[in-house]
Amino acid sequence: MIIANWKMNGSKEEVKNWIDIFNDHVEYENQSGCIFCPPSCFLDNANEIISSNNIQLNLGSQDLDPDADNPSTGGISGKMLKDLGCDYVLIGHSERRMYFNEHEDVLLQKLTSAALNNLKIVYCVGETKEQREQGMAIEAIKIQLRALKGLPVNLISVAYEPIWSIGKGITPSLDSIHEMHQIIKDELKSILNTEENILVSYGGSVSAENAVSISLLNSVDGLLIGGASLNPESFSKVVNNITIQD
Ligand code: PGA
């Protein structure tokens, strides 16, 4: 699972170029685990290019709005995302938690809507710098994970994204990533009441340089890549290198 999170970047033309170059560079057998998350306004365009050229690339949304009984100007529902060709949705990204005030109550509604519409969820969790420095990182992550209780196990995956690492060019040590992923996996078993291995991806300043070593950790099942996913050549390189190492 290698996720390209474009955040609020790109244009219709850049979407087309990115998919074309990705398709030319990525070794075909490595493509199936990639998920492209452009801004919502480009999803239809991306879906059209992917399906008309038979490209093996999954489409994901960076967000969704909860199904609501009230009129919701500007909202995009899970059903609409399905209609646009999405199979995946990111929920709980720290930028949405911070800048759009998405707290647990809203996130619960989003998670439920995604599940009702059979979207595969990538639920993002991460601690702040202060929480880490105060020894509260594990507790903070466990609290965020509680929102997943009761959701269908087959639709859930988690992305561990330390907030202090996102877009900063710094990452936790490999040991620290491994330790947190193990904790998340154990916690998920108890919250979701399952023995299944729930996939946990790492995100936060993943680059062409560090992607392979992070992905080689046996508790890391995928990568969520922001800034470094914008360039299709280097994103494809990451995808190819990782699978070669497998
Ligand atoms: P970054 O972003 O790779 O630019 O750090 C990751 C993310 O926010 O998902």
mmCIF file of C-alpha atoms and ligand atoms in Angstrom:
data_model
loop_
_atom_site.group_PDB
_atom_site.id
_atom_site.type_symbol
_atom_site.label_atom_id
_atom_site.label_comp_id
_atom_site.label_asym_id
_atom_site.label_seq_id
_atom_site.Cartn_x
_atom_site.Cartn_y
_atom_site.Cartn_z
ATOM 1 C CA MET A 1 0.000 0.000 0.000
ATOM 2 C CA ILE A 2 1.712 3.170 -1.208
ATOM 3 C CA ILE A 3 -0.448 6.246 -1.034
ATOM 4 C CA ALA A 4 0.187 9.505 -2.896
ATOM 5 C CA ASN A 5 -1.461 12.338 -0.952
ATOM 6 C CA TRP A 6 -1.345 15.427 -3.128
ATOM 7 C CA LYS A 7 -2.999 17.660 -0.495
ATOM 8 C CA MET A 8 -4.156 20.953 -2.096
ATOM 9 C CA ASN A 9 -1.846 20.793 -5.107
ATOM 10 C CA GLY A 10 -2.064 20.177 -8.827
ATOM 11 C CA SER A 11 -4.162 20.971 -11.866
ATOM 12 C CA LYS A 12 -6.035 18.898 -14.439
ATOM 13 C CA GLU A 13 -2.983 18.976 -16.668
ATOM 14 C CA GLU A 14 -0.664 17.890 -13.848
ATOM 15 C CA VAL A 15 -2.990 15.014 -12.984
ATOM 16 C CA LYS A 16 -2.785 13.772 -16.571
ATOM 17 C CA ASN A 17 1.015 14.131 -16.722
ATOM 18 C CA TRP A 18 1.443 12.427 -13.359
ATOM 19 C CA ILE A 19 -0.670 9.406 -14.301
ATOM 20 C CA ASP A 20 1.024 9.102 -17.711
ATOM 21 C CA ILE A 21 4.543 9.262 -16.259
ATOM 22 C CA PHE A 22 3.650 6.977 -13.347
ATOM 23 C CA ASN A 23 2.246 4.453 -15.812
ATOM 24 C CA ASP A 24 5.374 4.601 -17.979
ATOM 25 C CA HIS A 25 7.819 4.280 -15.075
ATOM 26 C CA VAL A 26 6.258 1.881 -12.606
ATOM 27 C CA GLU A 27 6.832 -1.789 -13.227
ATOM 28 C CA TYR A 28 3.382 -3.093 -13.969
ATOM 29 C CA GLU A 29 3.274 -5.808 -11.299
ATOM 30 C CA ASN A 30 4.133 -3.204 -8.619
ATOM 31 C CA GLN A 31 1.253 -0.932 -9.469
ATOM 32 C CA SER A 32 -1.608 -2.749 -7.802
ATOM 33 C CA GLY A 33 -0.898 -1.451 -4.294
ATOM 34 C CA CYS A 34 -0.733 2.230 -5.223
ATOM 35 C CA ILE A 35 -3.441 4.667 -4.245
ATOM 36 C CA PHE A 36 -3.637 8.105 -5.850
ATOM 37 C CA CYS A 37 -5.336 10.812 -3.753
ATOM 38 C CA PRO A 38 -5.559 14.061 -5.730
ATOM 39 C CA PRO A 39 -7.825 16.917 -4.582
ATOM 40 C CA SER A 40 -11.520 15.990 -4.905
ATOM 41 C CA CYS A 41 -12.075 18.343 -7.854
ATOM 42 C CA PHE A 42 -9.686 16.223 -9.957
ATOM 43 C CA LEU A 43 -11.031 12.788 -9.003
ATOM 44 C CA ASP A 44 -13.411 12.535 -11.950
ATOM 45 C CA ASN A 45 -10.697 13.559 -14.367
ATOM 46 C CA ALA A 46 -8.228 11.089 -12.820
ATOM 47 C CA ASN A 47 -10.792 8.297 -12.907
ATOM 48 C CA GLU A 48 -11.491 8.948 -16.581
ATOM 49 C CA ILE A 49 -7.770 8.737 -17.469
ATOM 50 C CA ILE A 50 -7.184 5.647 -15.313
ATOM 51 C CA SER A 51 -10.166 3.702 -16.614
ATOM 52 C CA SER A 52 -9.941 4.666 -20.259
ATOM 53 C CA ASN A 53 -6.278 3.588 -20.342
ATOM 54 C CA ASN A 54 -6.788 0.516 -18.191
ATOM 55 C CA ILE A 55 -4.170 1.646 -15.677
ATOM 56 C CA GLN A 56 -3.796 -0.311 -12.457
ATOM 57 C CA LEU A 57 -4.002 2.562 -10.007
ATOM 58 C CA ASN A 58 -6.463 2.849 -7.144
ATOM 59 C CA LEU A 59 -8.181 6.124 -6.527
ATOM 60 C CA GLY A 60 -8.673 7.604 -3.076
ATOM 61 C CA SER A 61 -10.175 10.765 -1.663
ATOM 62 C CA GLN A 62 -8.356 12.927 0.889
ATOM 63 C CA ASP A 63 -11.588 13.394 2.824
ATOM 64 C CA LEU A 64 -15.352 12.907 2.793
ATOM 65 C CA ASP A 65 -18.294 14.620 4.409
ATOM 66 C CA PRO A 66 -20.609 12.656 6.662
ATOM 67 C CA ASP A 67 -24.032 11.618 5.377
ATOM 68 C CA ALA A 68 -26.290 14.282 6.859
ATOM 69 C CA ASP A 69 -30.021 14.818 7.237
ATOM 70 C CA ASN A 70 -29.544 18.557 6.900
ATOM 71 C CA PRO A 71 -28.682 20.350 3.644
ATOM 72 C CA SER A 72 -24.869 20.394 3.384
ATOM 73 C CA THR A 73 -23.646 23.041 0.983
ATOM 74 C CA GLY A 74 -20.279 22.089 -0.483
ATOM 75 C CA GLY A 75 -20.348 18.592 0.960
ATOM 76 C CA ILE A 76 -19.052 15.491 -0.842
ATOM 77 C CA SER A 77 -20.559 12.222 0.362
ATOM 78 C CA GLY A 78 -19.191 8.706 0.342
ATOM 79 C CA LYS A 79 -21.741 7.759 -2.305
ATOM 80 C CA MET A 80 -20.462 10.563 -4.554
ATOM 81 C CA LEU A 81 -16.874 9.416 -4.036
ATOM 82 C CA LYS A 82 -17.840 5.896 -5.102
ATOM 83 C CA ASP A 83 -19.497 7.385 -8.171
ATOM 84 C CA LEU A 84 -16.214 9.171 -8.966
ATOM 85 C CA GLY A 85 -14.326 5.865 -8.912
ATOM 86 C CA CYS A 86 -12.845 6.030 -5.392
ATOM 87 C CA ASP A 87 -12.214 2.848 -3.459
ATOM 88 C CA TYR A 88 -10.285 4.507 -0.631
ATOM 89 C CA VAL A 89 -10.654 7.514 1.631
ATOM 90 C CA LEU A 90 -8.275 9.179 4.090
ATOM 91 C CA ILE A 91 -9.971 10.133 7.341
ATOM 92 C CA GLY A 92 -8.530 12.044 10.268
ATOM 93 C CA HIS A 93 -5.470 13.528 8.585
ATOM 94 C CA SER A 94 -3.787 15.804 11.134
ATOM 95 C CA GLU A 95 -4.171 18.819 8.850
ATOM 96 C CA ARG A 96 -7.928 18.302 8.830
ATOM 97 C CA ARG A 97 -7.971 17.746 12.593
ATOM 98 C CA MET A 98 -5.954 20.941 13.142
ATOM 99 C CA TYR A 99 -7.140 23.400 10.504
ATOM 100 C CA PHE A 100 -10.717 22.185 9.985
ATOM 101 C CA ASN A 101 -11.415 21.430 13.644
ATOM 102 C CA GLU A 102 -12.243 17.798 12.998
ATOM 103 C CA HIS A 103 -12.674 16.226 16.400
ATOM 104 C CA GLU A 104 -13.803 12.782 17.422
ATOM 105 C CA ASP A 105 -17.544 13.391 16.935
ATOM 106 C CA VAL A 106 -17.118 14.472 13.297
ATOM 107 C CA LEU A 107 -14.554 11.768 12.635
ATOM 108 C CA LEU A 108 -16.954 9.124 13.938
ATOM 109 C CA GLN A 109 -19.590 10.335 11.466
ATOM 110 C CA LYS A 110 -17.081 10.309 8.627
ATOM 111 C CA LEU A 111 -15.902 6.811 9.481
ATOM 112 C CA THR A 112 -19.477 5.538 9.609
ATOM 113 C CA SER A 113 -20.316 7.152 6.263
ATOM 114 C CA ALA A 114 -17.233 5.655 4.646
ATOM 115 C CA ALA A 115 -18.082 2.190 5.957
ATOM 116 C CA LEU A 116 -21.732 2.456 4.868
ATOM 117 C CA ASN A 117 -20.533 3.271 1.375
ATOM 118 C CA ASN A 118 -18.025 0.440 1.376
ATOM 119 C CA LEU A 119 -15.016 2.731 1.052
ATOM 120 C CA LYS A 120 -11.706 1.394 2.346
ATOM 121 C CA ILE A 121 -10.573 3.659 5.146
ATOM 122 C CA VAL A 122 -7.054 4.919 5.793
ATOM 123 C CA TYR A 123 -7.457 6.378 9.267
ATOM 124 C CA CYS A 124 -4.621 8.775 10.132
ATOM 125 C CA VAL A 125 -3.279 9.103 13.669
ATOM 126 C CA GLY A 126 -0.280 10.934 15.056
ATOM 127 C CA GLU A 127 1.106 12.735 18.068
ATOM 128 C CA THR A 128 2.276 16.338 18.388
ATOM 129 C CA LYS A 129 5.839 17.288 19.309
ATOM 130 C CA GLU A 130 4.671 18.308 22.786
ATOM 131 C CA GLN A 131 2.889 15.007 23.380
ATOM 132 C CA ARG A 132 6.023 13.141 22.373
ATOM 133 C CA GLU A 133 8.274 15.256 24.576
ATOM 134 C CA GLN A 134 5.950 14.753 27.539
ATOM 135 C CA GLY A 135 5.911 10.967 27.064
ATOM 136 C CA MET A 136 2.236 11.111 26.044
ATOM 137 C CA ALA A 137 2.586 9.922 22.432
ATOM 138 C CA ILE A 138 1.288 6.382 22.964
ATOM 139 C CA GLU A 139 -1.664 7.595 25.000
ATOM 140 C CA ALA A 140 -2.547 10.187 22.328
ATOM 141 C CA ILE A 141 -2.486 7.562 19.575
ATOM 142 C CA LYS A 142 -4.587 5.117 21.613
ATOM 143 C CA ILE A 143 -7.231 7.785 22.183
ATOM 144 C CA GLN A 144 -7.400 8.529 18.437
ATOM 145 C CA LEU A 145 -7.692 4.831 17.594
ATOM 146 C CA ARG A 146 -10.792 4.448 19.794
ATOM 147 C CA ALA A 147 -12.891 6.042 17.028
ATOM 148 C CA LEU A 148 -12.542 2.815 15.026
ATOM 149 C CA LYS A 149 -14.499 0.696 17.503
ATOM 150 C CA GLY A 150 -17.372 -1.188 15.864
ATOM 151 C CA LEU A 151 -16.299 -0.562 12.255
ATOM 152 C CA PRO A 152 -15.929 -3.465 9.797
ATOM 153 C CA VAL A 153 -12.403 -4.875 10.109
ATOM 154 C CA ASN A 154 -12.110 -5.535 6.361
ATOM 155 C CA LEU A 155 -12.432 -1.811 5.562
ATOM 156 C CA ILE A 156 -9.902 -0.490 8.060
ATOM 157 C CA SER A 157 -6.264 0.426 7.734
ATOM 158 C CA VAL A 158 -4.307 2.988 9.737
ATOM 159 C CA ALA A 159 -1.590 5.479 8.821
ATOM 160 C CA TYR A 160 0.761 6.492 11.620
ATOM 161 C CA GLU A 161 1.842 10.063 10.891
ATOM 162 C CA PRO A 162 3.720 11.877 13.673
ATOM 163 C CA ILE A 163 2.544 15.469 13.289
ATOM 164 C CA TRP A 164 6.014 16.880 13.994
ATOM 165 C CA SER A 165 7.378 14.913 11.059
ATOM 166 C CA ILE A 166 4.846 15.818 8.345
ATOM 167 C CA GLY A 167 6.378 18.131 5.756
ATOM 168 C CA LYS A 168 9.388 18.856 8.006
ATOM 169 C CA GLY A 169 12.008 16.582 6.463
ATOM 170 C CA ILE A 170 12.512 14.773 9.781
ATOM 171 C CA THR A 171 11.370 11.273 10.672
ATOM 172 C CA PRO A 172 11.412 9.228 13.872
ATOM 173 C CA SER A 173 14.167 6.630 14.159
ATOM 174 C CA LEU A 174 13.414 3.266 12.558
ATOM 175 C CA ASP A 175 13.193 1.720 16.036
ATOM 176 C CA SER A 176 10.684 4.297 17.105
ATOM 177 C CA ILE A 177 8.519 3.776 13.987
ATOM 178 C CA HIS A 178 8.624 0.017 14.542
ATOM 179 C CA GLU A 179 7.704 0.359 18.207
ATOM 180 C CA MET A 180 4.722 2.622 17.502
ATOM 181 C CA HIS A 181 3.460 0.409 14.665
ATOM 182 C CA GLN A 182 3.576 -2.617 16.966
ATOM 183 C CA ILE A 183 1.644 -0.722 19.627
ATOM 184 C CA ILE A 184 -0.955 0.365 17.049
ATOM 185 C CA LYS A 185 -1.353 -3.181 15.717
ATOM 186 C CA ASP A 186 -1.840 -4.580 19.230
ATOM 187 C CA GLU A 187 -4.296 -1.848 20.124
ATOM 188 C CA LEU A 188 -6.288 -2.433 16.920
ATOM 189 C CA LYS A 189 -6.670 -6.115 17.793
ATOM 190 C CA SER A 190 -8.247 -5.182 21.061
ATOM 191 C CA ILE A 191 -10.391 -2.271 19.774
ATOM 192 C CA LEU A 192 -11.690 -4.190 16.766
ATOM 193 C CA ASN A 193 -11.820 -7.491 18.631
ATOM 194 C CA THR A 194 -9.932 -9.342 15.920
ATOM 195 C CA GLU A 195 -6.819 -11.430 15.458
ATOM 196 C CA GLU A 196 -6.441 -10.147 11.895
ATOM 197 C CA ASN A 197 -3.382 -8.133 10.968
ATOM 198 C CA ILE A 198 -4.695 -4.647 10.230
ATOM 199 C CA LEU A 199 -2.428 -2.800 7.797
ATOM 200 C CA VAL A 200 -0.503 0.115 9.277
ATOM 201 C CA SER A 201 1.277 2.521 6.934
ATOM 202 C CA TYR A 202 3.857 5.132 7.899
ATOM 203 C CA GLY A 203 3.596 8.771 6.787
ATOM 204 C CA GLY A 204 5.675 11.858 7.550
ATOM 205 C CA SER A 205 8.552 13.094 5.378
ATOM 206 C CA VAL A 206 8.865 9.868 3.423
ATOM 207 C CA SER A 207 11.327 10.457 0.571
ATOM 208 C CA ALA A 208 13.073 8.491 -2.161
ATOM 209 C CA GLU A 209 16.025 8.266 0.279
ATOM 210 C CA ASN A 210 14.316 6.844 3.368
ATOM 211 C CA ALA A 211 11.383 4.927 1.842
ATOM 212 C CA VAL A 212 13.133 1.587 1.455
ATOM 213 C CA SER A 213 14.547 1.408 4.974
ATOM 214 C CA ILE A 214 11.189 2.359 6.517
ATOM 215 C CA SER A 215 9.290 -0.112 4.354
ATOM 216 C CA LEU A 216 11.660 -2.926 5.335
ATOM 217 C CA LEU A 217 10.449 -2.790 8.949
ATOM 218 C CA ASN A 218 8.166 -5.767 9.334
ATOM 219 C CA SER A 219 5.538 -3.744 11.189
ATOM 220 C CA VAL A 220 5.257 -1.272 8.278
ATOM 221 C CA ASP A 221 2.693 -2.346 5.682
ATOM 222 C CA GLY A 222 2.698 0.754 3.525
ATOM 223 C CA LEU A 223 3.692 4.385 3.089
ATOM 224 C CA LEU A 224 1.623 7.560 2.938
ATOM 225 C CA ILE A 225 3.606 10.090 0.939
ATOM 226 C CA GLY A 226 2.775 13.789 0.707
ATOM 227 C CA GLY A 227 5.339 16.214 -0.747
ATOM 228 C CA ALA A 228 7.469 13.513 -2.374
ATOM 229 C CA SER A 229 4.467 12.073 -4.222
ATOM 230 C CA LEU A 230 4.001 15.152 -6.385
ATOM 231 C CA ASN A 231 6.861 14.249 -8.672
ATOM 232 C CA PRO A 232 5.777 11.180 -10.671
ATOM 233 C CA GLU A 233 9.327 10.064 -11.479
ATOM 234 C CA SER A 234 10.464 9.967 -7.853
ATOM 235 C CA PHE A 235 7.170 8.495 -6.663
ATOM 236 C CA SER A 236 7.527 5.699 -9.240
ATOM 237 C CA LYS A 237 11.114 5.168 -8.120
ATOM 238 C CA VAL A 238 9.946 4.696 -4.534
ATOM 239 C CA VAL A 239 7.316 2.187 -5.663
ATOM 240 C CA ASN A 240 9.794 0.194 -7.769
ATOM 241 C CA ASN A 241 12.585 0.208 -5.158
ATOM 242 C CA ILE A 242 10.318 -0.997 -2.410
ATOM 243 C CA THR A 243 8.966 -3.926 -4.336
ATOM 244 C CA ILE A 244 12.423 -4.928 -5.556
ATOM 245 C CA GLN A 245 13.567 -5.045 -1.918
ATOM 246 C CA ASP A 246 10.655 -7.343 -1.034
HETATM 247 P P1 PGA B 1 4.756 14.597 3.831
HETATM 248 O O1 PGA B 1 3.184 14.487 4.126
HETATM 249 O O2 PGA B 1 5.152 13.309 3.139
HETATM 250 O O3 PGA B 1 4.883 15.793 2.941
HETATM 251 O O4 PGA B 1 5.433 14.744 5.129
HETATM 252 C C1 PGA B 1 2.600 13.291 4.537
HETATM 253 C C2 PGA B 1 1.139 13.505 4.794
HETATM 254 O O5 PGA B 1 0.755 14.575 5.276
HETATM 255 O O6 PGA B 1 0.317 12.634 4.517
#
